[in-house]
Amino acid sequence: MSKKGGCGKLPPSFIQLKEDLGLQDIWRHRHSRERDYTFLSKRHLSWSRIDMVWGTKLITAQVVSIKILPRLHSDHAPIEISMEDKRYSKGEYRWRLNNMLLKEPRDQKRYREALSEYFQLNKEEDTDITSIWDASKAYIRGHFIQQNSRKNRDKRDKQKELEERITALEEKIKINPKDKESTFNLEVVKRQIESLQLEEIGKKMTYIRQQNFENANKIGKWLARKINKRKQQHYIDKIQEDNDTYLDWKEIENQFVNYYRKLYTEDNIPKEKVTQYLGKQNIKKISESQRERLNKKIELDEIERAIQRLPSNKAPGPDGLTSTYYKTFHDILCSPLQRVMNSILEGGNVPQTWEKANIVLIPQKNTDNVKVSNYRPISLTNVDYKIFSSILGDRLKSVLAERIHEDQCGFLPGRQQKENIRIILNSIEYYEKNRQKEVAFLFLDAEKAFDSVNWFCMLEILSEMDIGFFFMNAIKKIYSQQSARIIINGQLSDTIEVKKGTRQGCPLSPLLFILTAEILLDVIRKNEDLKGLRTKNNSYKIRAYADDIVCIIEEPSRQIMSWLEAFESFGEIAGIKINREKTKILTKNTSQTQKEEIQNKTGIEVVKKIKYLGIELTVSNAQLEKNNYDKKWKEMKKKLKTWETLPTSLLGKIAIIKMKVLAEMLFLFRNLPILRNKKILSEWQREINKFIWGRKRARIKFKYMKDDIQRGGLGVPDLQLYYDAAALEWVKEWATLKKTRLLALEGQDLYKGWHAYLWRRKGFKERNFSNHYLRKALLLTWEKYKPRLLRKTPLWLSPLELEHKREIPRERWLTYKQLLKIDKSGTNLKSYEEIKQIEPSITWLNYWQIRECFKVDNQIGFETSNTVWDKVLKLETRIIKVLYQQLLIWETEEVYVKENMILWARECGHTIMLEEWERYWQKRIKYTYSTVLKESWYKIFYRWYITPVKLAKFNKGKMGDECWKCRKMKGDFFHMWWGCKKIKSFWRSIKKEMEIILQKKLVFKPVYFLLGLTDFFTDLNNEKLFIYMISAARLVIARTWKTSEVPSLEQWTLKLLDIQSMDILTQIISQDNHAGMKTDWSKLSIYLKEKRNWNI
């Protein structure tokens, strides 16, 4: 412990260890309000507690008591700790299907026959279809349990046999330690034991959703640490309620059960009050076509599509059957499942297993996790129920997308949270320029909104919409009887009856919630007494992302109570209550006195800063960069420093950047493209590059590193290009003109149309355009790429919109695509009469304006081909990805053919066609998930390794440049890997063994053996085996780098066995059960058995 300024401080290395392992001070954990000491400094006459016991959350939870005892025999006080493990006293086992049981085709066949026989024997004439369906799950579960037990027994027998062989070999080595053959055989048997454990490793890897791993034969420690950290994060070892602290696991469970039992108890809301309130709202009925869409019988293809969409590796519901089960046996299960679903639509009961769910508790970010209310309950429902609810959800989603106002941005196609952020930022800009107007932004927090929705209210809304008989039956059956059990620290609680709320985790849940919330939003919009932001033709009062609601309230001192009364009136019938503690108000153009008045009147805190949908907002947009970008990068730098200590490979570090850094930065870019000073991104990119290279000199140029993997790059994210792509996604709205309300607010002070600022050359300027925090940043990015994106006049351009005044808005702006006649004779403007037929509101003045614009634009010419920007304008999803790929192509076009490609062609003595390189980049590099194998090839391709020639150059001739192996020739890169006689002899011996394994004559060329650019394989499996075998050779050569040692055949064989394990593990964690995708290793097994009598 270090001392600084008189205060004890733990060393950084221990703090890092504490965070990595999830350690906590056990005495402090159990005595949070007490003070005690273990040591008295006689020199300073001061007490301190420097004797501590630290443990993980799991260990801490087993501590019954911890005491500091009197100092009797030392200057330090002893600590007494008592522990007892009570976690598994209930002994209830939660079964989950082991997906590995479905990997083998012969096992699949057995289960398929059992299922087919079951459904043939059990007919609906005798029993209800829902009972037959539930019983089928119990029946197949018995088969799975039986098969799993058999496999485990066989595995134990095999392991026992291998352990006996290890014992015998070790006895031989004890007698003769120089017995190389026994030592080698011992290594082989150890690898056989490791291969038996691959299935268990694969299960754990899918549990932590890890697809990229370092190497399979040393994965155990890394995996154990990863899983342990996940368990620590989710383990609940303390709960505080009403000034009481609960540490015992049973007491903790009781606190959660009591809380959720109370939460899910039906509210005493009079039904008459609900019907009366909804009756006043004049809820619009759905159209006949929409009703028909919702109520048609469920077809087999709908079920098939729903099954294929199911995500893999998600935790199953109480029945334990995974999505893999339904994907594997969909051809048998779809038909009876269809009958179950249509039976429900007709008024039949849902299967009893659909009424049940397990609840997992997810701690909310930035909250005190010792409070029960700060956990989010996610319902794990059975997969068959999810299939049904996703089909209903898809139908309902199509109706709601047409029905629900654009103010709601949550869970509907084509709507994103960035639209809400954009409206708020534009509102702040509006009030920045209209300082005479007072405004408050009310950020509502509804207490457990999803879990509090009143079922009767929700069903009445559907009834008022006249949703249809069949669809209404389904919703009523789902929301009539539900129960749940909470998973706390891996244990199931007692059953809780659920009488309200929509299950979080159910595909229908968010849609039913936003349908209910839309009543509130509509009430606010229609109430003219509630004043929001108002431009000439549009009103902006409220925005929502599911239950995240923000209100724009003008004259807040006078108005805000009326707004709150409207929310509370709705809450009384919907069961939703405002959480005043978490609800916040942000005011602009108000005095301190007014702020205090608002706070006292409402009981809601008026803040200077608020986090909404992940973005920190203030009353001045000038603070956005500091509060979001600067703050986020400080967090990222801290994380990068932590990750630097991890023993991660080059590709592992790139994966960290993609998964951790890019994901968080892209969230900011997508929701807040407001950077004006782009140098900040260059500084961040430098920090990322330093992290990738361990703060050492880079061995590969950054332009190569960031290039696309399919062009031989490593796919390192370029932050600047991602930011530019995100900004261009926002600019897209200026071009399409579809989001009229958004554009009306964003451009409410402009004199020209949006297309004027996008198209007109630099001679056209309007200072007012850049006097806006958002517009200026976006325009800077647009101007950067405009020469590439628009070489000629685009056909999407609207000359009338370009010239129009803001006070003359139109619903529809005619573009050149509609206004022009383009044929062999040239490009001509249509006549006034022709245009009048397309748009009757066009006047002679409008036509004159169009004609004048056409004269100017025709001089430049019109773009008749389909450009990148044209493609982007048509996209609704994946816009940033498409833009980034295009910007990356432009950025890296000069390095499409890389220097090392030319060097390899020169040294191999012949031209290597670009198609050969591309075949490897786009296909063969994907044969494995193992970063070790991928990295091996990249290091060869980019000539990574430091050779004697390079070292001599670095040391300015003070070191020799001769080869480390032969000590005769100059050790350049090609010589060290191929030209050296000793290395070439190794390659020849490897070639000989490979020919025996593959039963094929091989041509001895470096382009084949070093680079793997083969062109002579017709059999995919042989090609894969060839790639694996040369990879093993490269790896063992690299292991003896900088030494005079030449690898042996035995080392190559052991490395090949390691690669075999990696490949098997790849297949285990892969979700594709197709037999043709697997590598057939039988040729290697035959070779080893015949050569050394090994039964691999």
PDB file of C-alpha atoms in Angstrom, residues 759-934:
ATOM      1  CA  TRP A 759     -26.018  21.104 -55.309  1.00  0.00           C
ATOM      2  CA  ARG A 760     -25.139  24.720 -55.995  1.00  0.00           C
ATOM      3  CA  ARG A 761     -21.412  25.386 -56.361  1.00  0.00           C
ATOM      4  CA  LYS A 762     -19.306  27.388 -53.938  1.00  0.00           C
ATOM      5  CA  GLY A 763     -20.481  30.639 -55.521  1.00  0.00           C
ATOM      6  CA  PHE A 764     -23.838  30.059 -53.809  1.00  0.00           C
ATOM      7  CA  LYS A 765     -23.550  31.034 -50.136  1.00  0.00           C
ATOM      8  CA  GLU A 766     -25.895  31.826 -47.319  1.00  0.00           C
ATOM      9  CA  ARG A 767     -24.228  32.716 -44.049  1.00  0.00           C
ATOM     10  CA  ASN A 768     -27.350  31.827 -42.145  1.00  0.00           C
ATOM     11  CA  PHE A 769     -27.024  28.166 -43.157  1.00  0.00           C
ATOM     12  CA  SER A 770     -23.826  27.661 -41.180  1.00  0.00           C
ATOM     13  CA  ASN A 771     -25.157  29.625 -38.223  1.00  0.00           C
ATOM     14  CA  HIS A 772     -26.573  26.367 -36.919  1.00  0.00           C
ATOM     15  CA  TYR A 773     -24.630  23.787 -34.922  1.00  0.00           C
ATOM     16  CA  LEU A 774     -25.880  20.728 -36.787  1.00  0.00           C
ATOM     17  CA  ARG A 775     -26.082  22.079 -40.322  1.00  0.00           C
ATOM     18  CA  LYS A 776     -22.556  23.438 -40.380  1.00  0.00           C
ATOM     19  CA  ALA A 777     -20.952  20.150 -39.303  1.00  0.00           C
ATOM     20  CA  LEU A 778     -23.012  18.132 -41.793  1.00  0.00           C
ATOM     21  CA  LEU A 779     -22.300  20.531 -44.661  1.00  0.00           C
ATOM     22  CA  LEU A 780     -18.541  20.283 -44.043  1.00  0.00           C
ATOM     23  CA  THR A 781     -18.712  16.509 -44.525  1.00  0.00           C
ATOM     24  CA  TRP A 782     -20.945  16.820 -47.593  1.00  0.00           C
ATOM     25  CA  GLU A 783     -18.587  19.309 -49.283  1.00  0.00           C
ATOM     26  CA  LYS A 784     -15.694  16.914 -48.657  1.00  0.00           C
ATOM     27  CA  TYR A 785     -17.275  14.105 -50.700  1.00  0.00           C
ATOM     28  CA  LYS A 786     -19.518  16.082 -53.046  1.00  0.00           C
ATOM     29  CA  PRO A 787     -17.025  16.000 -55.964  1.00  0.00           C
ATOM     30  CA  ARG A 788     -17.012  12.194 -55.760  1.00  0.00           C
ATOM     31  CA  LEU A 789     -20.724  11.727 -55.160  1.00  0.00           C
ATOM     32  CA  LEU A 790     -22.077  14.276 -57.670  1.00  0.00           C
ATOM     33  CA  ARG A 791     -20.059  14.641 -60.868  1.00  0.00           C
ATOM     34  CA  LYS A 792     -23.087  15.748 -62.896  1.00  0.00           C
ATOM     35  CA  THR A 793     -26.521  17.102 -62.108  1.00  0.00           C
ATOM     36  CA  PRO A 794     -28.389  14.327 -60.260  1.00  0.00           C
ATOM     37  CA  LEU A 795     -31.866  13.279 -61.365  1.00  0.00           C
ATOM     38  CA  TRP A 796     -33.112  13.321 -57.737  1.00  0.00           C
ATOM     39  CA  LEU A 797     -32.601  17.097 -57.686  1.00  0.00           C
ATOM     40  CA  SER A 798     -35.765  19.205 -57.476  1.00  0.00           C
ATOM     41  CA  PRO A 799     -35.237  22.588 -59.197  1.00  0.00           C
ATOM     42  CA  LEU A 800     -38.407  24.002 -57.680  1.00  0.00           C
ATOM     43  CA  GLU A 801     -37.452  22.982 -54.133  1.00  0.00           C
ATOM     44  CA  LEU A 802     -33.978  24.380 -54.754  1.00  0.00           C
ATOM     45  CA  GLU A 803     -35.383  27.830 -55.548  1.00  0.00           C
ATOM     46  CA  HIS A 804     -38.417  27.873 -53.307  1.00  0.00           C
ATOM     47  CA  LYS A 805     -38.977  30.171 -50.373  1.00  0.00           C
ATOM     48  CA  ARG A 806     -39.553  28.547 -47.015  1.00  0.00           C
ATOM     49  CA  GLU A 807     -42.980  30.117 -46.608  1.00  0.00           C
ATOM     50  CA  ILE A 808     -44.301  28.177 -49.649  1.00  0.00           C
ATOM     51  CA  PRO A 809     -43.992  24.522 -48.598  1.00  0.00           C
ATOM     52  CA  ARG A 810     -45.137  21.638 -50.779  1.00  0.00           C
ATOM     53  CA  GLU A 811     -46.087  18.065 -49.979  1.00  0.00           C
ATOM     54  CA  ARG A 812     -44.445  16.842 -53.177  1.00  0.00           C
ATOM     55  CA  TRP A 813     -41.378  18.191 -54.968  1.00  0.00           C
ATOM     56  CA  LEU A 814     -40.965  17.160 -58.607  1.00  0.00           C
ATOM     57  CA  THR A 815     -37.432  15.995 -59.433  1.00  0.00           C
ATOM     58  CA  TYR A 816     -35.550  16.080 -62.719  1.00  0.00           C
ATOM     59  CA  LYS A 817     -36.344  12.375 -63.082  1.00  0.00           C
ATOM     60  CA  GLN A 818     -40.023  13.370 -63.474  1.00  0.00           C
ATOM     61  CA  LEU A 819     -39.403  16.650 -65.313  1.00  0.00           C
ATOM     62  CA  LEU A 820     -37.033  15.522 -68.077  1.00  0.00           C
ATOM     63  CA  LYS A 821     -37.297  13.529 -71.296  1.00  0.00           C
ATOM     64  CA  ILE A 822     -34.029  11.679 -71.874  1.00  0.00           C
ATOM     65  CA  ASP A 823     -33.619   9.806 -75.144  1.00  0.00           C
ATOM     66  CA  LYS A 824     -31.205   9.431 -78.055  1.00  0.00           C
ATOM     67  CA  SER A 825     -31.916  12.983 -79.186  1.00  0.00           C
ATOM     68  CA  GLY A 826     -30.701  14.355 -75.879  1.00  0.00           C
ATOM     69  CA  THR A 827     -32.067  15.719 -72.612  1.00  0.00           C
ATOM     70  CA  ASN A 828     -35.061  18.038 -72.776  1.00  0.00           C
ATOM     71  CA  LEU A 829     -37.458  19.587 -70.304  1.00  0.00           C
ATOM     72  CA  LYS A 830     -41.056  18.415 -70.555  1.00  0.00           C
ATOM     73  CA  SER A 831     -43.678  20.956 -71.596  1.00  0.00           C
ATOM     74  CA  TYR A 832     -45.778  22.882 -69.110  1.00  0.00           C
ATOM     75  CA  GLU A 833     -48.838  20.811 -70.054  1.00  0.00           C
ATOM     76  CA  GLU A 834     -46.990  17.521 -69.484  1.00  0.00           C
ATOM     77  CA  ILE A 835     -45.744  18.644 -66.071  1.00  0.00           C
ATOM     78  CA  LYS A 836     -49.201  19.951 -65.183  1.00  0.00           C
ATOM     79  CA  GLN A 837     -50.562  16.418 -65.702  1.00  0.00           C
ATOM     80  CA  ILE A 838     -48.015  15.044 -63.223  1.00  0.00           C
ATOM     81  CA  GLU A 839     -48.570  17.795 -60.632  1.00  0.00           C
ATOM     82  CA  PRO A 840     -51.720  19.935 -61.109  1.00  0.00           C
ATOM     83  CA  SER A 841     -50.592  22.579 -58.573  1.00  0.00           C
ATOM     84  CA  ILE A 842     -47.710  23.720 -60.832  1.00  0.00           C
ATOM     85  CA  THR A 843     -48.147  27.329 -62.077  1.00  0.00           C
ATOM     86  CA  TRP A 844     -46.523  29.222 -64.973  1.00  0.00           C
ATOM     87  CA  LEU A 845     -44.236  30.929 -62.466  1.00  0.00           C
ATOM     88  CA  ASN A 846     -43.163  27.522 -61.139  1.00  0.00           C
ATOM     89  CA  TYR A 847     -42.500  26.322 -64.693  1.00  0.00           C
ATOM     90  CA  TRP A 848     -40.411  29.421 -65.420  1.00  0.00           C
ATOM     91  CA  GLN A 849     -38.312  28.739 -62.295  1.00  0.00           C
ATOM     92  CA  ILE A 850     -37.841  25.110 -63.347  1.00  0.00           C
ATOM     93  CA  ARG A 851     -36.790  26.153 -66.859  1.00  0.00           C
ATOM     94  CA  GLU A 852     -34.214  28.661 -65.578  1.00  0.00           C
ATOM     95  CA  CYS A 853     -32.667  26.000 -63.308  1.00  0.00           C
ATOM     96  CA  PHE A 854     -32.641  23.504 -66.187  1.00  0.00           C
ATOM     97  CA  LYS A 855     -30.650  25.902 -68.379  1.00  0.00           C
ATOM     98  CA  VAL A 856     -27.916  26.152 -65.724  1.00  0.00           C
ATOM     99  CA  ASP A 857     -27.850  22.462 -64.824  1.00  0.00           C
ATOM    100  CA  ASN A 858     -27.943  21.243 -68.420  1.00  0.00           C
ATOM    101  CA  GLN A 859     -24.600  22.929 -69.064  1.00  0.00           C
ATOM    102  CA  ILE A 860     -23.032  20.547 -66.540  1.00  0.00           C
ATOM    103  CA  GLY A 861     -24.999  17.568 -67.850  1.00  0.00           C
ATOM    104  CA  PHE A 862     -27.250  15.059 -66.113  1.00  0.00           C
ATOM    105  CA  GLU A 863     -26.176  11.861 -64.369  1.00  0.00           C
ATOM    106  CA  THR A 864     -28.169   9.065 -65.967  1.00  0.00           C
ATOM    107  CA  SER A 865     -26.228   6.138 -64.430  1.00  0.00           C
ATOM    108  CA  ASN A 866     -27.060   4.719 -61.007  1.00  0.00           C
ATOM    109  CA  THR A 867     -24.443   6.250 -58.691  1.00  0.00           C
ATOM    110  CA  VAL A 868     -23.440   5.293 -55.155  1.00  0.00           C
ATOM    111  CA  TRP A 869     -25.433   8.201 -53.761  1.00  0.00           C
ATOM    112  CA  ASP A 870     -28.510   7.128 -55.760  1.00  0.00           C
ATOM    113  CA  LYS A 871     -28.195   3.690 -54.163  1.00  0.00           C
ATOM    114  CA  VAL A 872     -27.894   5.235 -50.689  1.00  0.00           C
ATOM    115  CA  LEU A 873     -31.019   7.362 -51.204  1.00  0.00           C
ATOM    116  CA  LYS A 874     -33.047   4.180 -51.812  1.00  0.00           C
ATOM    117  CA  LEU A 875     -31.744   2.376 -48.715  1.00  0.00           C
ATOM    118  CA  GLU A 876     -33.631   2.240 -45.420  1.00  0.00           C
ATOM    119  CA  THR A 877     -31.129   0.045 -43.525  1.00  0.00           C
ATOM    120  CA  ARG A 878     -27.362  -0.641 -43.581  1.00  0.00           C
ATOM    121  CA  ILE A 879     -26.743   2.907 -44.863  1.00  0.00           C
ATOM    122  CA  ILE A 880     -23.601   3.521 -42.816  1.00  0.00           C
ATOM    123  CA  LYS A 881     -22.132   0.159 -43.837  1.00  0.00           C
ATOM    124  CA  VAL A 882     -22.672   0.847 -47.559  1.00  0.00           C
ATOM    125  CA  LEU A 883     -21.280   4.377 -47.274  1.00  0.00           C
ATOM    126  CA  TYR A 884     -18.275   3.270 -45.223  1.00  0.00           C
ATOM    127  CA  GLN A 885     -17.384   0.567 -47.752  1.00  0.00           C
ATOM    128  CA  GLN A 886     -17.511   3.113 -50.578  1.00  0.00           C
ATOM    129  CA  LEU A 887     -15.498   5.748 -48.696  1.00  0.00           C
ATOM    130  CA  LEU A 888     -12.960   3.038 -47.828  1.00  0.00           C
ATOM    131  CA  ILE A 889     -12.620   2.031 -51.491  1.00  0.00           C
ATOM    132  CA  TRP A 890     -11.898   5.647 -52.423  1.00  0.00           C
ATOM    133  CA  GLU A 891      -9.487   6.032 -49.503  1.00  0.00           C
ATOM    134  CA  THR A 892      -7.503   2.874 -50.304  1.00  0.00           C
ATOM    135  CA  GLU A 893      -7.748   2.735 -54.114  1.00  0.00           C
ATOM    136  CA  GLU A 894      -4.028   3.491 -54.537  1.00  0.00           C
ATOM    137  CA  VAL A 895      -3.066   0.466 -52.404  1.00  0.00           C
ATOM    138  CA  TYR A 896      -5.399  -2.077 -54.002  1.00  0.00           C
ATOM    139  CA  VAL A 897      -2.233  -3.749 -55.303  1.00  0.00           C
ATOM    140  CA  LYS A 898       0.057  -3.771 -52.293  1.00  0.00           C
ATOM    141  CA  GLU A 899       3.849  -3.558 -52.303  1.00  0.00           C
ATOM    142  CA  ASN A 900       4.226  -6.975 -50.697  1.00  0.00           C
ATOM    143  CA  MET A 901       2.141  -8.553 -53.491  1.00  0.00           C
ATOM    144  CA  ILE A 902       4.668  -7.288 -56.042  1.00  0.00           C
ATOM    145  CA  LEU A 903       7.579  -8.552 -53.902  1.00  0.00           C
ATOM    146  CA  TRP A 904       6.024 -12.012 -53.595  1.00  0.00           C
ATOM    147  CA  ALA A 905       5.468 -12.242 -57.339  1.00  0.00           C
ATOM    148  CA  ARG A 906       9.098 -11.230 -57.973  1.00  0.00           C
ATOM    149  CA  GLU A 907      10.507 -13.773 -55.502  1.00  0.00           C
ATOM    150  CA  CYS A 908       8.222 -16.605 -56.627  1.00  0.00           C
ATOM    151  CA  GLY A 909       9.427 -15.992 -60.185  1.00  0.00           C
ATOM    152  CA  HIS A 910       6.062 -15.519 -61.882  1.00  0.00           C
ATOM    153  CA  THR A 911       3.083 -13.170 -61.986  1.00  0.00           C
ATOM    154  CA  ILE A 912       0.475 -13.832 -59.297  1.00  0.00           C
ATOM    155  CA  MET A 913      -2.873 -12.796 -60.690  1.00  0.00           C
ATOM    156  CA  LEU A 914      -5.128 -10.568 -58.578  1.00  0.00           C
ATOM    157  CA  GLU A 915      -7.865 -13.211 -58.807  1.00  0.00           C
ATOM    158  CA  GLU A 916      -5.587 -15.685 -56.976  1.00  0.00           C
ATOM    159  CA  TRP A 917      -5.077 -13.288 -54.074  1.00  0.00           C
ATOM    160  CA  GLU A 918      -8.783 -12.473 -53.950  1.00  0.00           C
ATOM    161  CA  ARG A 919      -9.692 -16.180 -53.831  1.00  0.00           C
ATOM    162  CA  TYR A 920      -7.642 -16.514 -50.652  1.00  0.00           C
ATOM    163  CA  TRP A 921      -8.891 -13.306 -49.042  1.00  0.00           C
ATOM    164  CA  GLN A 922     -12.540 -14.003 -49.775  1.00  0.00           C
ATOM    165  CA  LYS A 923     -12.678 -17.761 -49.221  1.00  0.00           C
ATOM    166  CA  ARG A 924      -9.760 -19.656 -47.737  1.00  0.00           C
ATOM    167  CA  ILE A 925      -9.051 -17.268 -44.887  1.00  0.00           C
ATOM    168  CA  LYS A 926     -12.567 -18.118 -43.603  1.00  0.00           C
ATOM    169  CA  TYR A 927     -11.895 -21.837 -43.197  1.00  0.00           C
ATOM    170  CA  THR A 928     -11.320 -21.360 -39.463  1.00  0.00           C
ATOM    171  CA  TYR A 929     -12.276 -19.026 -36.600  1.00  0.00           C
ATOM    172  CA  SER A 930      -8.813 -19.492 -35.078  1.00  0.00           C
ATOM    173  CA  THR A 931      -6.911 -16.216 -35.061  1.00  0.00           C
ATOM    174  CA  VAL A 932      -3.637 -18.153 -34.802  1.00  0.00           C
ATOM    175  CA  LEU A 933      -4.076 -19.669 -38.276  1.00  0.00           C
ATOM    176  CA  LYS A 934      -5.357 -16.450 -39.805  1.00  0.00           C
TER     177      LYS A 934
END
